[in-house]
Short mmCIF file of C-alpha atoms in Angstrom, two decimals:
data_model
loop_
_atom_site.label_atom_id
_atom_site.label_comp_id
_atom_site.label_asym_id
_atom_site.label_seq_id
_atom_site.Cartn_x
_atom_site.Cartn_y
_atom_site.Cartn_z
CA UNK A 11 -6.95 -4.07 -14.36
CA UNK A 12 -7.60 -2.59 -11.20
CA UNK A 13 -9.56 -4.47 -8.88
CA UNK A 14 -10.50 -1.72 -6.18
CA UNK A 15 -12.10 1.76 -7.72
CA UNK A 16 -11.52 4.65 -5.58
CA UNK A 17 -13.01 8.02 -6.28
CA UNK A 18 -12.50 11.36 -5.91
CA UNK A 19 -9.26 11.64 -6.90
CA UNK A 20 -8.91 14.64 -4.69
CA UNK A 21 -11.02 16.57 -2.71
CA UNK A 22 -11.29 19.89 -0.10
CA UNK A 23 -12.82 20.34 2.61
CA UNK A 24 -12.94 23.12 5.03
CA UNK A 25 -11.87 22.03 8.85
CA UNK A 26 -14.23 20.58 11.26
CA UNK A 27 -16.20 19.50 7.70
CA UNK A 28 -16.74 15.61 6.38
CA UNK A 29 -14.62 14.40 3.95
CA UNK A 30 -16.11 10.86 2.09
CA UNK A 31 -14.25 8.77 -0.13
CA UNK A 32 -15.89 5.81 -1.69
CA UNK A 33 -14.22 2.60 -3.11
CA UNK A 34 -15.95 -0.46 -5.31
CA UNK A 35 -14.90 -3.75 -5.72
CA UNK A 36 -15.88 -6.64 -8.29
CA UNK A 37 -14.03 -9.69 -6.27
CA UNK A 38 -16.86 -11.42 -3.93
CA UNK A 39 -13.56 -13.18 -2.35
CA UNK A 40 -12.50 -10.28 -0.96
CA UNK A 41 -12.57 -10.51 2.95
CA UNK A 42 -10.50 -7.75 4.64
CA UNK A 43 -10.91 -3.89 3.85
CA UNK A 44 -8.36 -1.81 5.29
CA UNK A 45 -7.93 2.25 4.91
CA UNK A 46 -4.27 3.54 4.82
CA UNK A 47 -3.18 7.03 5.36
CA UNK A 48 -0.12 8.19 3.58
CA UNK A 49 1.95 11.51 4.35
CA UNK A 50 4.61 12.60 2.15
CA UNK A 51 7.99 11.00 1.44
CA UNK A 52 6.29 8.37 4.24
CA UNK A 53 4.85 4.49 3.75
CA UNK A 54 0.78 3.91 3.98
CA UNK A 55 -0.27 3.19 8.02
CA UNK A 56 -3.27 1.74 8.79
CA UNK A 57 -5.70 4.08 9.54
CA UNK A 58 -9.02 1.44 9.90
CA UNK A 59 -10.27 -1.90 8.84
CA UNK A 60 -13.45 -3.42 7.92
CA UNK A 61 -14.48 -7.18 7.34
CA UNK A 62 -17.85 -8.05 5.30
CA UNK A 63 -19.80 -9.27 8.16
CA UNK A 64 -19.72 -5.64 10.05
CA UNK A 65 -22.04 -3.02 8.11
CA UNK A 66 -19.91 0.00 10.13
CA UNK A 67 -17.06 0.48 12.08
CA UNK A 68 -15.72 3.65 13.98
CA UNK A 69 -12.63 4.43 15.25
CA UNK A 70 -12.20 8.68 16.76
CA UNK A 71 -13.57 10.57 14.14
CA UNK A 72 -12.92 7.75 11.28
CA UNK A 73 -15.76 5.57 10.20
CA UNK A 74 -16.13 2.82 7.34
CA UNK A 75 -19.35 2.09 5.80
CA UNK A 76 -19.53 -1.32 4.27
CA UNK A 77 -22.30 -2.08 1.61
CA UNK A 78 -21.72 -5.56 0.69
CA UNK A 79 -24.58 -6.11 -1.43
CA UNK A 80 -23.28 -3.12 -3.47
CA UNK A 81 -19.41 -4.40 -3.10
CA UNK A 82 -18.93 -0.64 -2.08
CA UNK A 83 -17.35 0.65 0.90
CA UNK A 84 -16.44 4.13 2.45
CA UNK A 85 -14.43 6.25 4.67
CA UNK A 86 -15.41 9.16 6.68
CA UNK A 87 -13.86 11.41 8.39
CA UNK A 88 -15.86 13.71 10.73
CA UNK A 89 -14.78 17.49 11.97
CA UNK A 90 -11.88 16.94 9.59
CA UNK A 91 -8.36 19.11 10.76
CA UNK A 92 -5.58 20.09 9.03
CA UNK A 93 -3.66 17.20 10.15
CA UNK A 94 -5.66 15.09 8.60
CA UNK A 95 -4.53 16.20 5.04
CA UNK A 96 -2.99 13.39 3.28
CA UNK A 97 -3.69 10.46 1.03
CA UNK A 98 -5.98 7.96 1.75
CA UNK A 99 -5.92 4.32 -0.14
CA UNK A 100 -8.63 1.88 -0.07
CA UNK A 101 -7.73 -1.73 -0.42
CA UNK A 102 -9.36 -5.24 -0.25
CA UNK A 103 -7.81 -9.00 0.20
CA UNK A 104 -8.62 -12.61 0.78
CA UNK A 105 -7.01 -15.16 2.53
CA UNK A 106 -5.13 -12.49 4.46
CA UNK A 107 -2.92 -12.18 1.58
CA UNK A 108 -2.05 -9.59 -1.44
CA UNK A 109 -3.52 -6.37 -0.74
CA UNK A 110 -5.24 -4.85 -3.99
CA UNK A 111 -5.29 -0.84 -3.43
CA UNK A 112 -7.09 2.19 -5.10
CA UNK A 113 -5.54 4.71 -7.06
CA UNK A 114 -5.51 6.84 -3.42
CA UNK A 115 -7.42 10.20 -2.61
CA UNK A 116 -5.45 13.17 -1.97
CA UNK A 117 -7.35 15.21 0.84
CA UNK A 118 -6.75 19.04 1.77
CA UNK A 119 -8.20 20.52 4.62
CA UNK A 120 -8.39 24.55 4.90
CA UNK A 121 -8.03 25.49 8.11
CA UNK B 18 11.45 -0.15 18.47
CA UNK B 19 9.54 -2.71 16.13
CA UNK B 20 9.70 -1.70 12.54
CA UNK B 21 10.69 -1.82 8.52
CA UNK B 22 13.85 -0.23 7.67
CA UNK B 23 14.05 0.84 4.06
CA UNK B 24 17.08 2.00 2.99
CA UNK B 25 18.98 3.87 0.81
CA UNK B 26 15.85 6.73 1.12
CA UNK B 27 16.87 7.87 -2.30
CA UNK B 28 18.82 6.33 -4.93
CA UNK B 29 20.14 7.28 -8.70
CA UNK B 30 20.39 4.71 -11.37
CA UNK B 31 22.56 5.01 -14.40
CA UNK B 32 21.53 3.34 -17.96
CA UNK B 33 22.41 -0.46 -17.92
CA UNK B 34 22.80 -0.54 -14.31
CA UNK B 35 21.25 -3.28 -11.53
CA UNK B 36 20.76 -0.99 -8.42
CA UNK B 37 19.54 -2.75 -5.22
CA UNK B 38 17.25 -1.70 -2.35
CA UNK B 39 16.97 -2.92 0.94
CA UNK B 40 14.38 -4.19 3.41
CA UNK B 41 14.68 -5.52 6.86
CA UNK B 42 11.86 -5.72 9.36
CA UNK B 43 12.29 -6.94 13.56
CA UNK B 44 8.63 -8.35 13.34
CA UNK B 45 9.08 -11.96 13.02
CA UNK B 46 6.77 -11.94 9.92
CA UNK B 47 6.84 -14.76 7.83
CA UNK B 48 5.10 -12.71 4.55
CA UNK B 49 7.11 -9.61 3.28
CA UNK B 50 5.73 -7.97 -0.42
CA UNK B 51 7.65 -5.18 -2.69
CA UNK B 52 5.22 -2.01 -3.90
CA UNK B 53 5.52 0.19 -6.39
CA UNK B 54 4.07 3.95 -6.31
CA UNK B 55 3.60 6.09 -9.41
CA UNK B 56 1.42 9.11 -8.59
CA UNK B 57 -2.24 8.56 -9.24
CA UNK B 58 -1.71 4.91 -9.81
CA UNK B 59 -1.82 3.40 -6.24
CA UNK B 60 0.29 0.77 -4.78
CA UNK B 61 0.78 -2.03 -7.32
CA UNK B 62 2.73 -5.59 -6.31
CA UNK B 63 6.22 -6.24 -8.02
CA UNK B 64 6.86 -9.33 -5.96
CA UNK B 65 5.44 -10.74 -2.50
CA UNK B 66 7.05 -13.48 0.16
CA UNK B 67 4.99 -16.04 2.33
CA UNK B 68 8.14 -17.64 4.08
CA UNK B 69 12.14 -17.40 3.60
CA UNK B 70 13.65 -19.19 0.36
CA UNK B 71 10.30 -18.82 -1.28
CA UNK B 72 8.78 -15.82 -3.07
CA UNK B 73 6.33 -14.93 -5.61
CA UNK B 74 5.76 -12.92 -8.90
CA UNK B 75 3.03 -9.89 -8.13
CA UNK B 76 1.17 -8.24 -10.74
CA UNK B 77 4.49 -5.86 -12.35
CA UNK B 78 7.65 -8.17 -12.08
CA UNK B 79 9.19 -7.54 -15.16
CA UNK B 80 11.89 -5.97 -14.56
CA UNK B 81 12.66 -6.64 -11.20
CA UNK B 82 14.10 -9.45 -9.12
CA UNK B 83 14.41 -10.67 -5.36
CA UNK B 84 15.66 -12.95 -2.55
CA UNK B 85 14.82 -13.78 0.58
CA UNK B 86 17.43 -15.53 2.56
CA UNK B 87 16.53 -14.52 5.97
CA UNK B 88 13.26 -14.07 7.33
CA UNK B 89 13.86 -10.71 8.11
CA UNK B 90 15.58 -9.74 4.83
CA UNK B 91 13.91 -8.80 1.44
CA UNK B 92 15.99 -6.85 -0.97
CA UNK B 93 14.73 -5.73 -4.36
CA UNK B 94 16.81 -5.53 -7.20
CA UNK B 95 15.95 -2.98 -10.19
CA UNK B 96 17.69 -4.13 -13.38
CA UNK B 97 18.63 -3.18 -16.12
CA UNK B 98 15.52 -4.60 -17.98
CA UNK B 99 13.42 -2.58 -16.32
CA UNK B 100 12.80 0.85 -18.58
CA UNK B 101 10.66 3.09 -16.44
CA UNK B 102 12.23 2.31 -12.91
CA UNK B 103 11.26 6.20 -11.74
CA UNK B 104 9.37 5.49 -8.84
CA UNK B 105 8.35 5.04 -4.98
CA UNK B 106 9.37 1.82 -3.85
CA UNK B 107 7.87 0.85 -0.55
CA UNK B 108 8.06 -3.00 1.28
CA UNK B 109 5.49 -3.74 3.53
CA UNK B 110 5.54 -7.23 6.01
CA UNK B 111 2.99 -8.82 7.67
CA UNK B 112 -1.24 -9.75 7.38
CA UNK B 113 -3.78 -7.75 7.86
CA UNK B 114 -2.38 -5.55 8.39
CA UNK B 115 0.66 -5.00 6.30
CA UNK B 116 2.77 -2.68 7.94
CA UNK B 117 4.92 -0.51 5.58
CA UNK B 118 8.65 1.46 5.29
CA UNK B 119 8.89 4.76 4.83
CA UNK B 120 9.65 3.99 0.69
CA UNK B 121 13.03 4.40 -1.10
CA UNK B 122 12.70 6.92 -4.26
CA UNK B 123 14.40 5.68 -7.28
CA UNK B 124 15.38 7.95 -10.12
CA UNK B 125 17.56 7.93 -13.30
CA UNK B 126 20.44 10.15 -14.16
#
């Protein structure tokens, strides 16, 4: 069973817009939320990270929202560019170990 | 330049046949973990590494098997046991982060 939910599957926005994906998580061990970007025919890079103590962390125009009360968490990215079409995977571990990802987000921005 | 090298970047199998991909990373890390990527589906673990001559089943081994003689060395091999090997097969090394290859696509002829 998946462990992290990631939703929307896809989504559009037009350029200099927000795009938001939001992820949930049912494992109160989890300790380490990172956000990976993926291009095509490429591996996942690390885009951003979060840990549970930190309600928000921003890095350029990426932020992650961390609700832990909720067990959600979220990524957004502000005055979104074309570049910044791609996939996006949540993911969550503990003891710095296996990574457990979403199903991804594919993201199109219209220039 | 620091990295993982996945190679080959695509790769046919025939029915009944083992194929084997390769992994090497120049980042001194101990852990090293095997992906698979079907579209829509995520990443999902075949197999992970914490330290050489010692590895570990992830959650879709079946299938699949492994080594890891040298630190920086962690080929996958596909067998024949494995029925639905059509895929994107990436290896990733490291903790928090886990740094990734650029993926090897498997397909069958």
């Amino acid at each position: 069973q998946q462990q992290v939910k990631q939703s929307p599957q896809s989504l559009i926005v037009q350029k200099g817009g927000i795009s938001i994906i939001n992820c949930a998580y049912e494992n109160t061990a989890f300790d380490y939320f990172p956000w990976y970007q993926q291009f095509p025919g490429k591996g996942p890079a690390l885009l951003i990270a979060i840990r549970p103590d930190v309600s928000e962390k921003k890095e350029g125009r990426f932020t992650i929202s961390f609700n832990k009360s909720a067990k959600q968490f979220s990524l957004h990215i502000m005055d979104s560019q074309p570049g910044d079409s791609a996939t996006y995977f949540c993911a969550a571990s503990f003891n710095d170990y296996k990574l457990s990802f979403g199903a991804g987000t594919t993201v199109t921005v219209r220039a | 330049d620091g990295g993982i090298t996945q190679s080959p970047k695509y790769l046919f199998r025939k029915e009944g046949q083992n194929v084997t991909l390769s992994c090497e990373q120049n980042l001194n890390h101990d852990a090293m973990y095997w992906y698979r990527q079907d579209p829509g589906q995520g990443l999902r673990l075949i197999y992970y590494s914490q330290i050489v001559n010692d590895f570990q089943k992830g959650d879709i081994a079946e299938g699949y098997s492994v080594s890891r003689e040298k630190k920086e060395s962690f080929p996958l091999t596909v067998t024949s046991a494995q029925k639905n090997p059509t895929a994107f097969y990436l290896c990733a090394s490291g903790r928090q982060p886990q740094h990734f290859g650029d993926g090897t696509r498997l397909s069958i002829l």
